[in-house]
PDB file of C-alpha atoms in Angstrom:
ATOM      1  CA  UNK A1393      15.827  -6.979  11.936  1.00 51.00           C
ATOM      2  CA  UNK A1394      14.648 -10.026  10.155  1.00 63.00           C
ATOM      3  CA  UNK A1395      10.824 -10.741   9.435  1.00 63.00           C
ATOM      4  CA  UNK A1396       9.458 -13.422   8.026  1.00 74.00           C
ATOM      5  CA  UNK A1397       7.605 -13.602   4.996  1.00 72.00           C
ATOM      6  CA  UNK A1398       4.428 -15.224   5.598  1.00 83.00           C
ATOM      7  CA  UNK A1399       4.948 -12.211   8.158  1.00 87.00           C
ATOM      8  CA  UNK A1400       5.266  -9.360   6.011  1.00 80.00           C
ATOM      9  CA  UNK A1401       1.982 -10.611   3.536  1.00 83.00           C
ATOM     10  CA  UNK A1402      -0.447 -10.915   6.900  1.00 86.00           C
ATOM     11  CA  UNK A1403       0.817  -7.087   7.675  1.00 82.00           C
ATOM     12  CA  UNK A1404       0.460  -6.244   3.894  1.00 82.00           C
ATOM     13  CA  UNK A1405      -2.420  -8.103   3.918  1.00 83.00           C
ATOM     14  CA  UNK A1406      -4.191  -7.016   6.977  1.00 82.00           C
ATOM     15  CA  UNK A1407      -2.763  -2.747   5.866  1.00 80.00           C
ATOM     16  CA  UNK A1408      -4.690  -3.233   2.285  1.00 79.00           C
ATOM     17  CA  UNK A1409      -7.537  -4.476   3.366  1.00 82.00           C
ATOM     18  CA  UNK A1410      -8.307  -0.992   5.343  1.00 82.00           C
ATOM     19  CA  UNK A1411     -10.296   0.951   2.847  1.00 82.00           C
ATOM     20  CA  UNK A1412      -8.310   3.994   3.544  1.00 87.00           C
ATOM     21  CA  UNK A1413      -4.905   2.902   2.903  1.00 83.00           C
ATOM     22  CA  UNK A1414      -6.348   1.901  -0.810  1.00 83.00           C
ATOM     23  CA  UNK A1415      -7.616   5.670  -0.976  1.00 89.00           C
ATOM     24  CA  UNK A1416      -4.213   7.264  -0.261  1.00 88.00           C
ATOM     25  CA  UNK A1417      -2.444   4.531  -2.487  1.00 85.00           C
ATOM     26  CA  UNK A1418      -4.587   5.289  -5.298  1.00 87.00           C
ATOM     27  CA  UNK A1419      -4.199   9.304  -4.612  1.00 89.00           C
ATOM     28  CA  UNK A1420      -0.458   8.421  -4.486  1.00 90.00           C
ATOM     29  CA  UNK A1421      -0.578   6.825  -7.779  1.00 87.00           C
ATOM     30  CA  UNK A1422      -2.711   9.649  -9.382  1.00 89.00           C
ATOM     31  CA  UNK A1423      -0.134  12.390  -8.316  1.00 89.00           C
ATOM     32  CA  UNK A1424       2.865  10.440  -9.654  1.00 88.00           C
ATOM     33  CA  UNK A1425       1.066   9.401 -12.595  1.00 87.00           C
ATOM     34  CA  UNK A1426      -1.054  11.525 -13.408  1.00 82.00           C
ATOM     35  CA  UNK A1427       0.681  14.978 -12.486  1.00 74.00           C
ATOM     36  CA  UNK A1428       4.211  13.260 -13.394  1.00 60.00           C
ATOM     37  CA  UNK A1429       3.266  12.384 -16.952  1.00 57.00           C
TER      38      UNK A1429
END
């Protein structure tokens, strides 16, 4: 399947800009990073 751009940065767009999703990014990014290292 085949999705446009523009598309794909709304959705990315529209996902980021729920705190939440930052929070479990930033978690994400602590346990990779932060554990990993």
């Amino acid at each position: 399947m085949i999705v446009a751009a523009d598309t794909w940065a709304d959705f990315a767009g529209a996902v980021w800009a729920e705190p939440t999703t930052r929070w479990i990014v930033y978690v994400f990014l602590f346990a990779v990073f932060g554990i990993g290292v």
